[in-house]
Amino acid sequence: MPSDTSPTARALRAMEILQARPGATAGELAEGLGVTERAARRYVKILREAGIPVESTRGPYGGYRLGRGTRLPPVVFTEPEAIGLVMAVLDSQPTAVHVDDLVGSALHKVIRALPGSVGRQAAALREYASAAPDRSSARPDPSLASALVAAVAGRRRVLLTYRSGSGNEWEGEVDPWAVVVRHGRWYLLCHSHHADAIRTYRLDRVRAVRQTTHRFVPPEDLDPVATLEENLGSGWEFPTRVVFDAPPTEVARWVRPPMGRLEPLGDGCVLLGSTSNPAMYAQEWLATLPFAFRVDGGPELRAAVAAVGARFTAALVGEP
């Protein structure tokens, strides 16, 4: 495996740049390679000597491009790229250390195809590295994720079958705007036609996906991650309303988007939102807030907070 700075590696990198950016100038090629323009032209010459047709056009709009019928070489990894790939896979899916795992099997094939020392280093990392699974992560069915990504790319409305955290199952048409990965969980950002509103659904709770013949146009300048963050705390089954005596500026840094929307209320503020899991909202979110608060609604969240309070009170009964 050639090093990143060897002539062969840079010539191959030059070909990758020309494949991705047809018409790249000598200056753009030099910038991508981290060399002078004179050196960039030398790597173009190396490609031509190797029988790879590189066409050049003079003038203000000129540049280099690969000729028609160019057969690109197989994907080549440098050692840092190969190690980085294995690290990224293990970080996101700890079970990939096993060959019988779906991602582990794919990773095994990639490592097996790597040449020489690079393959040995990547295989050693995969064999001897250990990763603790993220308990909050939830991976969806690959086939369902693939179907949703295809619908996003094709701008096709889908009929979605979904089961909420409380076990309720429903079916409805949505316009899939984007698939977003957030903190180990996969979400579908979409427009729900039943609710006529933006909704976010966890992919691991999707039970079936069927494309329809209807097309849609997503919002212009859509920022999927920002829009997801804004809407994570809305549209769920059980409403939530939590009142704080502290000012919004103090409470805001403790409130995450899935908890709801924080608004001023007199000298304090109110957190408005919804949840599919009141018990989790009470135990994992509200219990960590360092402020006095009052739960005004909904009844499911009030019952969950009461249960947490009773459990902690019972822990103090009797002699210390």
Short mmCIF file of C-alpha atoms in Angstrom, two decimals:
data_model
loop_
_atom_site.label_atom_id
_atom_site.label_comp_id
_atom_site.label_asym_id
_atom_site.label_seq_id
_atom_site.Cartn_x
_atom_site.Cartn_y
_atom_site.Cartn_z
CA MET A 1 0.00 0.00 0.00
CA PRO A 2 1.58 3.30 -1.06
CA SER A 3 1.88 6.06 1.51
CA ASP A 4 -0.23 9.23 1.27
CA THR A 5 2.77 11.15 -0.11
CA SER A 6 4.08 8.64 -2.64
CA PRO A 7 3.81 9.53 -6.36
CA THR A 8 1.53 6.55 -6.95
CA ALA A 9 -0.86 7.53 -4.15
CA ARG A 10 -1.00 11.12 -5.33
CA ALA A 11 -1.59 10.07 -8.93
CA LEU A 12 -4.50 7.90 -7.78
CA ARG A 13 -5.78 10.77 -5.67
CA ALA A 14 -5.56 13.06 -8.73
CA MET A 15 -7.77 10.61 -10.62
CA GLU A 16 -10.30 10.58 -7.76
CA ILE A 17 -10.44 14.39 -7.85
CA LEU A 18 -11.00 14.42 -11.62
CA GLN A 19 -13.72 11.83 -11.26
CA ALA A 20 -15.54 13.90 -8.64
CA ARG A 21 -14.83 17.30 -10.25
CA PRO A 22 -14.60 17.08 -14.05
CA GLY A 23 -12.96 20.20 -15.45
CA ALA A 24 -10.81 20.85 -12.36
CA THR A 25 -8.05 23.36 -13.05
CA ALA A 26 -4.39 22.78 -12.30
CA GLY A 27 -4.77 25.07 -9.28
CA GLU A 28 -7.76 23.11 -7.93
CA LEU A 29 -5.95 19.85 -8.53
CA ALA A 30 -2.85 21.19 -6.75
CA GLU A 31 -4.96 22.31 -3.78
CA GLY A 32 -6.60 18.89 -3.51
CA LEU A 33 -3.22 17.14 -3.63
CA GLY A 34 -1.42 19.60 -1.37
CA VAL A 35 1.27 20.29 -4.00
CA THR A 36 2.27 23.02 -6.44
CA GLU A 37 0.56 23.42 -9.82
CA ARG A 38 3.72 22.23 -11.52
CA ALA A 39 3.64 19.03 -9.44
CA ALA A 40 -0.07 18.58 -10.16
CA ARG A 41 0.66 18.65 -13.91
CA ARG A 42 3.34 16.02 -13.30
CA TYR A 43 0.78 13.68 -11.71
CA VAL A 44 -1.51 14.21 -14.70
CA LYS A 45 1.42 13.15 -16.87
CA ILE A 46 1.88 10.01 -14.73
CA LEU A 47 -1.76 9.09 -15.30
CA ARG A 48 -1.41 9.55 -19.05
CA GLU A 49 1.74 7.42 -19.11
CA ALA A 50 -0.22 4.70 -17.29
CA GLY A 51 -2.72 4.68 -20.18
CA ILE A 52 -5.47 6.65 -18.44
CA PRO A 53 -6.88 9.26 -20.85
CA VAL A 54 -6.86 12.70 -19.21
CA GLU A 55 -8.21 15.42 -21.47
CA SER A 56 -7.27 19.08 -21.03
CA THR A 57 -8.97 22.24 -22.25
CA ARG A 58 -7.28 25.62 -22.40
CA GLY A 59 -8.84 29.00 -21.66
CA PRO A 60 -10.67 30.63 -18.73
CA TYR A 61 -13.14 27.74 -18.50
CA GLY A 62 -10.59 25.04 -19.21
CA GLY A 63 -9.34 22.26 -17.00
CA TYR A 64 -8.73 18.53 -16.81
CA ARG A 65 -11.23 15.72 -17.14
CA LEU A 66 -11.10 11.96 -17.54
CA GLY A 67 -11.67 10.70 -21.08
CA ARG A 68 -14.63 8.61 -22.10
CA GLY A 69 -14.44 4.92 -21.29
CA THR A 70 -11.99 5.38 -18.44
CA ARG A 71 -11.99 2.33 -16.18
CA LEU A 72 -11.39 3.37 -12.62
CA PRO A 73 -9.24 1.19 -10.35
CA PRO A 74 -10.71 -0.56 -7.28
CA VAL A 75 -11.18 1.49 -4.13
CA VAL A 76 -7.84 1.96 -2.38
CA PHE A 77 -7.49 2.74 1.32
CA THR A 78 -4.51 4.26 3.07
CA GLU A 79 -3.73 2.80 6.49
CA PRO A 80 -5.26 5.76 8.41
CA GLU A 81 -8.41 5.53 6.25
CA ALA A 82 -8.77 1.79 6.87
CA ILE A 83 -8.22 2.11 10.62
CA GLY A 84 -10.59 5.09 10.77
CA LEU A 85 -13.26 3.07 8.96
CA VAL A 86 -13.00 0.16 11.41
CA MET A 87 -13.08 2.57 14.38
CA ALA A 88 -16.20 4.33 13.04
CA VAL A 89 -18.01 1.02 12.50
CA LEU A 90 -17.16 -0.36 15.95
CA ASP A 91 -18.05 2.95 17.58
CA SER A 92 -21.52 2.95 16.04
CA GLN A 93 -22.15 -0.82 16.14
CA PRO A 94 -20.16 -2.71 18.81
CA THR A 95 -21.58 -6.08 17.64
CA ALA A 96 -19.65 -5.68 14.36
CA VAL A 97 -16.78 -7.58 16.01
CA HIS A 98 -18.76 -10.75 15.23
CA VAL A 99 -18.76 -12.17 11.71
CA ASP A 100 -22.35 -13.41 12.06
CA ASP A 101 -23.52 -9.82 12.62
CA LEU A 102 -24.88 -8.14 9.45
CA VAL A 103 -22.50 -5.16 9.65
CA GLY A 104 -19.73 -7.38 11.03
CA SER A 105 -19.99 -9.60 7.96
CA ALA A 106 -19.71 -6.60 5.64
CA LEU A 107 -16.75 -5.24 7.61
CA HIS A 108 -15.06 -8.65 7.44
CA LYS A 109 -15.33 -8.60 3.63
CA VAL A 110 -13.83 -5.10 3.44
CA ILE A 111 -10.92 -6.05 5.70
CA ARG A 112 -10.31 -9.27 3.77
CA ALA A 113 -10.03 -7.26 0.54
CA LEU A 114 -7.41 -4.89 1.97
CA PRO A 115 -3.83 -5.57 0.91
CA GLY A 116 -0.76 -6.29 3.03
CA SER A 117 -0.07 -4.53 6.27
CA VAL A 118 -3.18 -2.36 6.04
CA GLY A 119 -5.42 -5.42 6.17
CA ARG A 120 -3.47 -6.91 9.09
CA GLN A 121 -3.70 -3.68 11.09
CA ALA A 122 -7.44 -3.31 10.45
CA ALA A 123 -8.08 -6.99 11.29
CA ALA A 124 -6.08 -6.70 14.52
CA LEU A 125 -8.06 -3.62 15.57
CA ARG A 126 -11.35 -5.40 14.90
CA GLU A 127 -10.25 -8.51 16.80
CA TYR A 128 -8.78 -6.92 19.90
CA ALA A 129 -10.82 -3.73 20.31
CA SER A 130 -13.92 -3.87 22.50
CA ALA A 131 -16.84 -1.45 22.49
CA ALA A 132 -19.58 -1.07 25.09
CA PRO A 133 -23.04 -0.84 23.50
CA ASP A 134 -24.94 2.42 23.84
CA ARG A 135 -28.04 1.51 25.84
CA SER A 136 -29.99 4.43 24.42
CA SER A 137 -29.28 3.53 20.80
CA ALA A 138 -31.86 1.67 18.74
CA ARG A 139 -31.08 0.45 15.24
CA PRO A 140 -33.85 0.01 12.69
CA ASP A 141 -34.43 -2.85 10.29
CA PRO A 142 -32.00 -2.24 7.39
CA SER A 143 -34.62 -3.09 4.77
CA LEU A 144 -37.11 -0.58 6.21
CA ALA A 145 -34.40 2.07 6.53
CA SER A 146 -33.43 1.44 2.91
CA ALA A 147 -37.06 1.77 1.77
CA LEU A 148 -37.43 5.09 3.58
CA VAL A 149 -34.14 6.46 2.21
CA ALA A 150 -35.29 5.47 -1.30
CA ALA A 151 -38.57 7.32 -0.73
CA VAL A 152 -36.70 10.40 0.53
CA ALA A 153 -34.44 10.37 -2.54
CA GLY A 154 -37.34 9.76 -4.93
CA ARG A 155 -39.62 12.26 -3.17
CA ARG A 156 -42.37 9.67 -2.93
CA ARG A 157 -45.11 9.72 -0.29
CA VAL A 158 -45.23 6.53 1.78
CA LEU A 159 -47.83 4.62 3.74
CA LEU A 160 -46.26 4.08 7.15
CA THR A 161 -47.19 1.47 9.75
CA TYR A 162 -45.92 2.61 13.15
CA ARG A 163 -46.02 1.37 16.73
CA SER A 164 -45.53 3.98 19.45
CA GLY A 165 -43.59 3.52 22.68
CA SER A 166 -46.85 2.81 24.50
CA GLY A 167 -47.72 0.00 22.06
CA ASN A 168 -50.37 1.76 19.98
CA GLU A 169 -50.12 0.90 16.29
CA TRP A 170 -51.43 3.06 13.44
CA GLU A 171 -51.11 3.53 9.70
CA GLY A 172 -50.92 6.81 7.81
CA GLU A 173 -49.49 8.63 4.80
CA VAL A 174 -46.42 10.83 5.26
CA ASP A 175 -44.07 12.80 3.04
CA PRO A 176 -40.58 11.58 4.09
CA TRP A 177 -38.33 14.64 4.10
CA ALA A 178 -35.17 13.17 5.63
CA VAL A 179 -33.67 10.37 7.71
CA VAL A 180 -31.63 11.74 10.61
CA VAL A 181 -29.32 9.88 13.01
CA ARG A 182 -29.25 11.50 16.44
CA HIS A 183 -27.38 10.14 19.48
CA GLY A 184 -27.55 6.52 18.29
CA ARG A 185 -31.19 6.68 17.22
CA TRP A 186 -32.59 6.91 13.70
CA TYR A 187 -35.48 9.26 13.02
CA LEU A 188 -37.76 10.00 10.08
CA LEU A 189 -38.50 13.70 9.65
CA CYS A 190 -41.71 14.00 7.67
CA HIS A 191 -45.00 15.77 7.05
CA SER A 192 -47.94 13.78 8.38
CA HIS A 193 -51.06 14.13 6.24
CA HIS A 194 -53.29 12.86 9.04
CA ALA A 195 -52.04 15.50 11.48
CA ASP A 196 -51.25 18.06 8.75
CA ALA A 197 -48.05 18.86 10.66
CA ILE A 198 -44.35 18.09 10.89
CA ARG A 199 -43.65 14.86 12.73
CA THR A 200 -40.60 12.86 13.82
CA TYR A 201 -40.80 9.08 14.10
CA ARG A 202 -38.23 6.58 15.33
CA LEU A 203 -37.23 4.16 12.59
CA ASP A 204 -36.91 1.23 15.00
CA ARG A 205 -40.66 1.58 15.67
CA VAL A 206 -41.62 1.52 12.00
CA ARG A 207 -43.31 -1.78 11.14
CA ALA A 208 -43.89 -1.40 7.40
CA VAL A 209 -43.23 1.05 4.56
CA ARG A 210 -45.02 1.17 1.24
CA GLN A 211 -44.35 3.75 -1.46
CA THR A 212 -47.34 5.40 -3.11
CA THR A 213 -47.62 7.02 -6.53
CA HIS A 214 -47.88 10.52 -5.01
CA ARG A 215 -44.88 12.83 -5.20
CA PHE A 216 -44.03 15.70 -2.89
CA VAL A 217 -41.70 18.69 -2.78
CA PRO A 218 -39.79 19.18 0.51
CA PRO A 219 -39.49 22.68 2.00
CA GLU A 220 -36.84 24.90 0.44
CA ASP A 221 -33.62 25.30 2.45
CA LEU A 222 -34.63 22.42 4.72
CA ASP A 223 -32.14 21.84 7.54
CA PRO A 224 -33.10 18.29 8.60
CA VAL A 225 -31.10 18.25 11.86
CA ALA A 226 -32.32 21.67 13.06
CA THR A 227 -35.93 20.91 12.09
CA LEU A 228 -35.77 17.55 13.85
CA GLU A 229 -34.46 19.19 17.03
CA GLU A 230 -37.29 21.73 16.93
CA ASN A 231 -39.98 19.07 16.53
CA LEU A 232 -38.79 16.19 18.70
CA GLY A 233 -40.90 17.36 21.63
CA SER A 234 -44.17 17.73 19.71
CA GLY A 235 -46.79 15.48 18.17
CA TRP A 236 -46.62 12.62 20.69
CA GLU A 237 -49.57 10.95 22.43
CA PHE A 238 -49.43 12.46 25.92
CA PRO A 239 -49.30 16.25 26.45
CA THR A 240 -46.88 17.71 28.97
CA ARG A 241 -46.94 21.05 30.80
CA VAL A 242 -44.31 21.81 33.45
CA VAL A 243 -44.12 25.19 35.23
CA PHE A 244 -40.92 26.64 36.73
CA ASP A 245 -40.53 29.65 39.02
CA ALA A 246 -37.00 30.21 37.65
CA PRO A 247 -36.50 32.51 34.62
CA PRO A 248 -36.22 30.98 31.14
CA THR A 249 -32.56 32.00 30.83
CA GLU A 250 -31.64 29.70 33.74
CA VAL A 251 -33.89 26.78 32.82
CA ALA A 252 -33.13 26.79 29.07
CA ARG A 253 -29.65 25.29 29.34
CA TRP A 254 -31.11 22.25 31.15
CA VAL A 255 -33.90 21.63 28.65
CA ARG A 256 -33.27 19.52 25.54
CA PRO A 257 -35.43 19.85 22.41
CA PRO A 258 -37.27 16.50 22.92
CA MET A 259 -38.59 17.80 26.26
CA GLY A 260 -40.69 20.47 24.56
CA ARG A 261 -40.81 24.22 23.99
CA LEU A 262 -39.86 26.64 26.78
CA GLU A 263 -41.92 29.84 27.02
CA PRO A 264 -41.94 32.77 29.51
CA LEU A 265 -44.72 32.69 32.11
CA GLY A 266 -44.90 35.60 34.57
CA ASP A 267 -41.60 35.68 36.49
CA GLY A 268 -40.88 32.08 35.51
CA CYS A 269 -41.45 29.87 32.49
CA VAL A 270 -43.45 26.91 31.23
CA LEU A 271 -42.27 23.83 29.31
CA LEU A 272 -44.87 22.73 26.77
CA GLY A 273 -44.56 19.51 24.81
CA SER A 274 -45.65 15.90 24.53
CA THR A 275 -44.24 12.43 25.03
CA SER A 276 -44.93 8.83 24.17
CA ASN A 277 -43.38 7.67 27.46
CA PRO A 278 -44.47 9.64 30.57
CA ALA A 279 -42.51 7.36 32.93
CA MET A 280 -39.25 8.05 31.08
CA TYR A 281 -40.06 11.78 30.93
CA ALA A 282 -40.50 11.85 34.72
CA GLN A 283 -37.62 9.56 35.73
CA GLU A 284 -34.91 10.50 33.23
CA TRP A 285 -35.68 14.10 32.36
CA LEU A 286 -37.61 15.91 35.08
CA ALA A 287 -35.76 14.17 37.92
CA THR A 288 -32.45 15.63 36.74
CA LEU A 289 -33.58 19.29 36.68
CA PRO A 290 -32.09 21.35 39.55
CA PHE A 291 -35.18 23.57 39.85
CA ALA A 292 -38.47 23.40 41.71
CA PHE A 293 -41.29 22.72 39.26
CA ARG A 294 -45.00 21.97 39.10
CA VAL A 295 -46.54 19.53 36.65
CA ASP A 296 -49.82 21.05 35.44
CA GLY A 297 -50.45 18.40 32.76
CA GLY A 298 -51.19 16.07 31.33
CA PRO A 299 -52.67 13.47 33.65
CA GLU A 300 -50.32 10.71 32.45
CA LEU A 301 -47.22 12.76 33.30
CA ARG A 302 -48.67 13.79 36.68
CA ALA A 303 -49.27 10.10 37.50
CA ALA A 304 -45.72 9.21 36.43
CA VAL A 305 -44.22 11.99 38.61
CA ALA A 306 -46.37 10.86 41.56
CA ALA A 307 -45.07 7.31 41.13
CA VAL A 308 -41.46 8.52 41.14
CA GLY A 309 -42.12 10.65 44.23
CA ALA A 310 -43.73 7.74 46.09
CA ARG A 311 -40.82 5.47 45.24
CA PHE A 312 -38.26 7.94 46.58
CA THR A 313 -40.35 8.67 49.67
CA ALA A 314 -40.59 4.96 50.42
CA ALA A 315 -36.81 4.74 50.26
CA LEU A 316 -36.58 7.02 53.32
CA VAL A 317 -39.06 5.13 55.49
CA GLY A 318 -37.59 3.52 58.63
CA GLU A 319 -34.36 3.99 60.54
CA PRO A 320 -31.32 5.27 58.57
#
